[in-house]
Short mmCIF file of C-alpha atoms in Angstrom, two decimals:
data_model
loop_
_atom_site.label_atom_id
_atom_site.label_comp_id
_atom_site.label_asym_id
_atom_site.label_seq_id
_atom_site.Cartn_x
_atom_site.Cartn_y
_atom_site.Cartn_z
CA MET D 1 -1.68 -25.35 -29.06
CA THR D 2 0.64 -25.97 -26.48
CA ARG D 3 1.43 -21.66 -26.37
CA THR D 4 -1.73 -20.56 -26.66
CA LEU D 5 -2.76 -23.55 -23.59
CA THR D 6 0.10 -22.08 -21.68
CA ARG D 7 -1.23 -18.62 -21.82
CA VAL D 8 -4.57 -18.75 -21.47
CA LEU D 9 -3.59 -20.04 -18.29
CA LEU D 10 -1.75 -17.93 -17.22
CA GLY D 11 -4.01 -15.57 -17.84
CA VAL D 12 -6.55 -17.04 -16.11
CA ILE D 13 -4.06 -17.59 -13.06
CA ALA D 14 -3.76 -13.71 -13.04
CA ALA D 15 -7.17 -12.79 -13.19
CA LEU D 16 -7.94 -15.03 -10.22
CA THR D 17 -5.66 -13.10 -8.45
CA VAL D 18 -6.30 -9.75 -8.95
CA CYS D 19 -10.32 -10.96 -7.81
CA TYR D 20 -8.32 -12.45 -4.80
CA LEU D 21 -6.81 -9.56 -4.14
CA LEU D 22 -9.09 -6.45 -5.18
CA LEU D 23 -12.46 -8.01 -4.30
CA PRO D 24 -12.06 -7.88 -0.92
CA ILE D 25 -11.45 -3.93 -0.76
CA LEU D 26 -13.57 -3.00 -3.87
CA ILE D 27 -16.82 -4.99 -0.78
CA VAL D 28 -17.09 -1.35 0.68
CA ILE D 29 -17.98 0.64 -2.35
CA PRO D 30 -21.45 -0.84 -2.41
CA MET D 31 -21.48 -0.83 1.32
CA SER D 32 -21.25 2.86 1.45
CA PHE D 33 -24.65 3.58 -0.25
CA SER D 34 -26.23 1.13 1.55
CA ASP D 35 -30.05 2.74 3.64
CA SER D 36 -29.36 0.34 7.14
CA SER D 37 -27.68 2.29 9.76
CA PHE D 38 -25.70 -1.00 9.44
CA LEU D 39 -22.41 -2.67 7.31
CA ASN D 40 -23.69 -4.99 5.45
CA PHE D 41 -23.42 -7.39 2.59
CA PRO D 42 -24.91 -7.28 0.03
CA PRO D 43 -26.72 -3.60 0.99
CA GLU D 44 -30.73 -4.31 0.94
CA GLY D 45 -31.39 -0.99 -0.01
CA LEU D 46 -28.93 1.55 -1.76
CA SER D 47 -28.70 5.27 -0.53
CA GLY D 48 -26.24 8.51 -0.38
CA ARG D 49 -27.64 9.44 2.92
CA TRP D 50 -23.92 8.29 4.81
CA TYR D 51 -22.33 10.68 2.09
CA GLN D 52 -23.82 13.74 3.15
CA ARG D 53 -23.05 12.43 6.85
CA LEU D 54 -19.37 12.84 6.25
CA ILE D 55 -20.01 16.13 4.59
CA ASP D 56 -22.28 17.71 7.87
CA ASP D 57 -19.29 16.57 10.64
CA PRO D 58 -16.79 18.43 10.15
CA THR D 59 -14.32 15.73 11.56
CA TRP D 60 -14.26 13.99 8.86
CA LEU D 61 -13.24 16.73 6.11
CA HIS D 62 -11.27 18.15 9.21
CA SER D 63 -8.83 14.91 9.50
CA ALA D 64 -8.94 13.83 5.68
CA ALA D 65 -7.79 17.74 5.19
CA THR D 66 -4.58 16.55 7.70
CA SER D 67 -3.93 13.51 6.30
CA MET D 68 -4.01 14.52 2.77
CA ARG D 69 -1.55 17.87 3.40
CA VAL D 70 0.73 15.45 5.76
CA ALA D 71 0.83 13.17 2.27
CA LEU D 72 1.56 16.10 0.28
CA VAL D 73 4.54 17.59 2.40
CA SER D 74 5.95 13.68 3.42
CA THR D 75 5.97 13.07 -0.51
CA VAL D 76 8.23 16.21 -1.45
CA CYS D 77 11.06 15.57 1.07
CA ALA D 78 10.78 11.22 0.44
CA VAL D 79 11.35 12.55 -3.60
CA VAL D 80 14.08 14.95 -2.83
CA LEU D 81 15.60 12.83 0.10
CA GLY D 82 14.94 9.81 -2.05
CA VAL D 83 16.92 11.55 -5.12
CA LEU D 84 20.00 12.10 -3.63
CA ALA D 85 20.91 9.05 -1.80
CA ALA D 86 19.84 6.89 -5.18
CA LEU D 87 22.65 9.26 -6.92
CA GLY D 88 25.01 8.65 -4.27
CA LEU D 89 24.18 5.35 -3.84
CA VAL D 90 24.27 4.21 -7.97
CA ARG D 91 26.70 6.65 -8.50
CA GLY D 92 29.17 7.00 -4.96
CA ARG D 93 32.09 4.88 -3.97
CA PHE D 94 32.43 4.15 -0.70
CA PRO D 95 32.95 2.08 1.75
CA PHE D 96 29.94 0.11 3.29
CA ARG D 97 27.91 1.00 0.81
CA GLY D 98 25.59 -1.96 1.53
CA GLY D 99 25.31 -1.14 5.28
CA ILE D 100 23.93 2.05 4.36
CA THR D 101 21.14 0.87 2.09
CA ALA D 102 20.14 -0.99 4.52
CA LEU D 103 19.97 1.80 6.83
CA ILE D 104 17.44 3.38 3.97
CA LEU D 105 15.09 0.12 3.97
CA ALA D 106 15.19 -0.19 7.47
CA PRO D 107 11.54 1.76 7.76
CA VAL D 108 10.51 -1.19 5.60
CA ILE D 109 11.84 -3.56 7.21
CA VAL D 110 11.34 -2.99 10.53
CA PRO D 111 7.56 -3.56 11.79
CA TYR D 112 5.78 -0.29 11.44
CA VAL D 113 4.83 -0.74 15.83
CA ILE D 114 8.05 -0.72 16.68
CA VAL D 115 8.88 2.62 14.60
CA GLY D 116 5.97 4.07 16.13
CA LEU D 117 6.89 3.66 19.75
CA SER D 118 10.26 4.54 19.84
CA VAL D 119 9.36 8.03 17.42
CA TYR D 120 6.85 8.43 19.93
CA ILE D 121 8.85 8.58 22.71
CA VAL D 122 11.14 10.70 20.64
CA PHE D 123 8.91 13.06 20.22
CA LEU D 124 7.53 13.48 23.05
CA ARG D 125 9.69 14.88 24.79
CA ILE D 126 10.47 17.65 22.41
CA GLY D 127 6.73 18.51 22.00
CA LEU D 128 6.60 16.65 18.54
CA THR D 129 3.50 14.43 19.23
CA GLU D 130 0.16 15.83 17.71
CA THR D 131 1.55 17.95 15.56
CA THR D 132 1.74 18.36 11.10
CA LEU D 133 5.86 18.39 11.36
CA GLY D 134 6.15 15.20 13.70
CA LEU D 135 3.88 12.95 11.26
CA VAL D 136 5.96 14.07 8.60
CA LEU D 137 8.86 13.72 9.46
CA VAL D 138 7.75 10.37 10.31
CA HIS D 139 5.46 9.14 7.31
CA THR D 140 9.24 11.09 5.27
CA ALA D 141 11.14 8.56 7.04
CA LEU D 142 9.17 5.22 5.54
CA ALA D 143 8.55 6.70 2.22
CA VAL D 144 12.32 7.39 1.45
CA PRO D 145 13.15 3.50 0.91
CA TYR D 146 10.14 3.45 -2.11
CA VAL D 147 11.45 6.50 -3.89
CA THR D 148 14.99 4.77 -3.61
CA ILE D 149 14.49 2.07 -4.96
CA ASN D 150 12.16 3.28 -8.04
CA VAL D 151 15.33 6.44 -8.88
CA ALA D 152 18.04 3.57 -8.38
CA SER D 153 16.52 1.93 -10.48
CA GLY D 154 16.23 4.31 -13.48
CA LEU D 155 19.64 5.73 -12.76
CA VAL D 156 20.65 1.79 -13.57
CA SER D 157 18.71 1.75 -16.58
CA PHE D 158 20.04 5.32 -18.08
CA ASP D 159 22.95 6.08 -20.25
CA ARG D 160 25.85 8.31 -18.61
CA ASN D 161 27.15 9.09 -22.10
CA ILE D 162 24.34 11.51 -22.25
CA GLU D 163 25.94 13.92 -19.73
CA LEU D 164 28.93 12.98 -21.01
CA ALA D 165 27.92 14.21 -24.24
CA ALA D 166 26.39 17.40 -22.22
CA GLN D 167 29.78 18.47 -19.98
CA SER D 168 31.82 17.73 -22.86
CA LEU D 169 29.71 20.38 -24.74
CA GLY D 170 30.27 23.02 -21.37
CA SER D 171 27.00 22.65 -19.50
CA GLY D 172 27.65 21.63 -15.51
CA PRO D 173 26.93 19.69 -13.25
CA VAL D 174 24.08 21.17 -12.07
CA SER D 175 22.98 21.98 -15.23
CA THR D 176 23.41 18.95 -16.49
CA PHE D 177 21.14 17.05 -13.84
CA PHE D 178 17.83 19.21 -14.31
CA ARG D 179 18.54 19.58 -17.59
CA ILE D 180 19.18 15.71 -18.84
CA THR D 181 19.68 13.28 -15.75
CA LEU D 182 16.24 14.33 -14.48
CA PRO D 183 13.95 14.74 -17.17
CA ASN D 184 15.25 11.06 -18.37
CA ILE D 185 14.94 9.29 -15.11
CA ALA D 186 11.60 11.45 -14.53
CA PRO D 187 8.92 8.40 -14.93
CA SER D 188 11.13 6.90 -11.83
CA VAL D 189 10.63 9.76 -9.84
CA PHE D 190 7.07 9.93 -10.60
CA ALA D 191 6.26 6.37 -9.45
CA GLY D 192 8.50 6.59 -5.93
CA ALA D 193 6.69 9.97 -5.28
CA VAL D 194 3.87 7.92 -6.11
CA PHE D 195 4.37 5.17 -3.77
CA ALA D 196 5.53 7.76 -1.18
CA PHE D 197 2.36 9.41 -1.29
CA VAL D 198 -0.03 6.37 -1.47
CA THR D 199 2.14 5.50 1.98
CA SER D 200 1.52 8.37 3.91
CA TRP D 201 -1.88 8.25 2.89
CA ASP D 202 -2.89 5.09 4.33
CA GLU D 203 -0.63 4.81 7.30
CA VAL D 204 -2.35 3.89 10.21
CA VAL D 205 -0.24 2.01 12.86
CA THR D 206 2.60 5.74 13.65
CA ALA D 207 -0.36 7.63 13.40
CA ILE D 208 -1.78 6.09 16.25
CA PHE D 209 1.08 6.50 18.30
CA LEU D 210 1.88 10.43 17.00
CA THR D 211 -1.74 11.54 16.84
CA GLY D 212 -4.56 12.61 19.92
CA PRO D 213 -7.87 14.76 20.24
CA ARG D 214 -6.43 18.08 18.86
CA MET D 215 -5.40 16.30 15.56
CA THR D 216 -6.09 12.68 14.15
CA THR D 217 -5.14 11.63 10.03
CA LEU D 218 -7.90 9.74 8.65
CA PRO D 219 -6.84 6.29 8.84
CA VAL D 220 -6.89 7.22 12.20
CA ARG D 221 -9.91 8.52 12.23
CA ILE D 222 -11.09 5.51 10.38
CA TRP D 223 -9.67 2.96 13.18
CA SER D 224 -11.73 5.53 15.47
CA GLY D 225 -14.59 5.34 14.42
CA VAL D 226 -15.04 1.56 13.59
CA LYS D 227 -14.17 1.00 17.88
CA VAL D 228 -16.79 3.42 18.38
CA GLN D 229 -19.38 2.83 15.92
CA VAL D 230 -19.72 0.55 12.97
CA ASP D 231 -21.74 2.28 11.04
CA PRO D 232 -21.91 2.62 7.07
CA THR D 233 -19.94 6.08 7.48
CA VAL D 234 -16.59 4.58 7.90
CA ALA D 235 -17.79 2.27 4.34
CA ALA D 236 -18.07 5.21 2.93
CA ILE D 237 -14.91 7.18 4.09
CA SER D 238 -12.96 4.67 3.37
CA ALA D 239 -13.91 4.19 -0.47
CA LEU D 240 -13.26 7.58 -0.64
CA SER D 241 -10.30 7.09 -0.30
CA LEU D 242 -9.95 3.56 -2.01
CA PHE D 243 -10.46 6.62 -4.89
CA VAL D 244 -8.26 8.94 -3.99
CA ILE D 245 -5.23 5.76 -4.12
CA LEU D 246 -6.63 4.80 -7.31
CA ALA D 247 -6.43 8.66 -8.51
CA ALA D 248 -3.17 7.75 -8.44
CA PHE D 249 -2.78 4.93 -9.18
CA LEU D 250 -4.32 6.10 -12.66
CA ALA D 251 -1.86 8.96 -12.70
CA LEU D 252 1.47 6.41 -12.29
CA GLY D 253 0.00 4.46 -15.41
CA ALA D 254 -0.77 7.55 -17.91
CA GLY D 255 2.74 8.94 -16.89
CA LYS D 256 3.82 6.18 -18.10
CA LEU D 257 2.35 5.29 -21.08
CA LEU D 258 3.33 8.79 -22.16
CA GLN D 259 6.65 7.88 -21.40
CA LYS D 260 6.24 5.35 -24.32
CA ALA D 261 4.48 7.58 -26.35
CA LEU D 262 6.88 10.17 -26.59
CA ARG D 263 9.28 7.49 -27.03
CA ALA D 264 7.92 6.24 -29.58
CA TYR D 265 7.81 10.23 -31.25
CA ARG D 266 11.57 11.00 -30.49
CA SER D 267 12.00 7.21 -32.90
CA ARG D 268 10.33 7.73 -35.81
CA ASN D 269 12.01 11.86 -36.28
CA VAL D 270 14.79 11.50 -34.90
CA PRO D 271 16.30 10.00 -38.40
CA ASN D 272 14.09 12.30 -40.01
CA VAL D 273 16.00 15.09 -38.57
CA ILE D 274 19.51 14.07 -38.92
CA GLY D 275 18.37 13.16 -42.84
CA VAL D 276 17.74 17.10 -43.21
CA GLN D 277 20.51 18.09 -41.23
CA ALA D 278 22.89 15.77 -43.46
#
């Protein structure tokens, strides 16, 4: 009875916590369908004209395309660098490893305002402000820690005896990594990629310093829209942005379920294969 009551109590606390975190965010969805010219909740009537305004306004679409392009490129770069960093930190034996780990995680620890101001001063001198390359460089630096943490956790739990067995059969280091190591840590890599994408897609602080009239990202465009005119168009684009983030995390959850299904399938079939060979 006590265990049941404890589980129910923990479930209620978890549900209340989820509601506390999500409800303020999800409010923008009904607000985006308001027929009023101002943001209000609950909406007095429903209309889809604000989504039509998004389609008719090329500046919103251009900003969304810029954010998507920067996020995808930053994700690829962060995954490559994060995997290499995780391999070095988990398997490397070198002095000052703790200090190097702190440097890799520094972009997460240092306030983004300081990061944005610092890179703005440097990029202004070398002409990287209002450029895709400048945003990719900064967003990659901000996303690498998330990839490194996820991949490092996967490498720690990975049984290296599998690699040693492959190498004893003649597989080289590169072949072993791509055929043995990478498939086994793929869920961790994918999780890091999702966090890297969301980090870049949502980033507004550093983007404010690096964007301008010639190029702007979606979060900066939303911020500018809130300052200039507060209408449901901002709620509509915010709702669409939430759906992009939700799709990324749903893909992460689907990957986890697929991984469990594959493990269950292998655990059921491996004994049978051994029995046939015997």
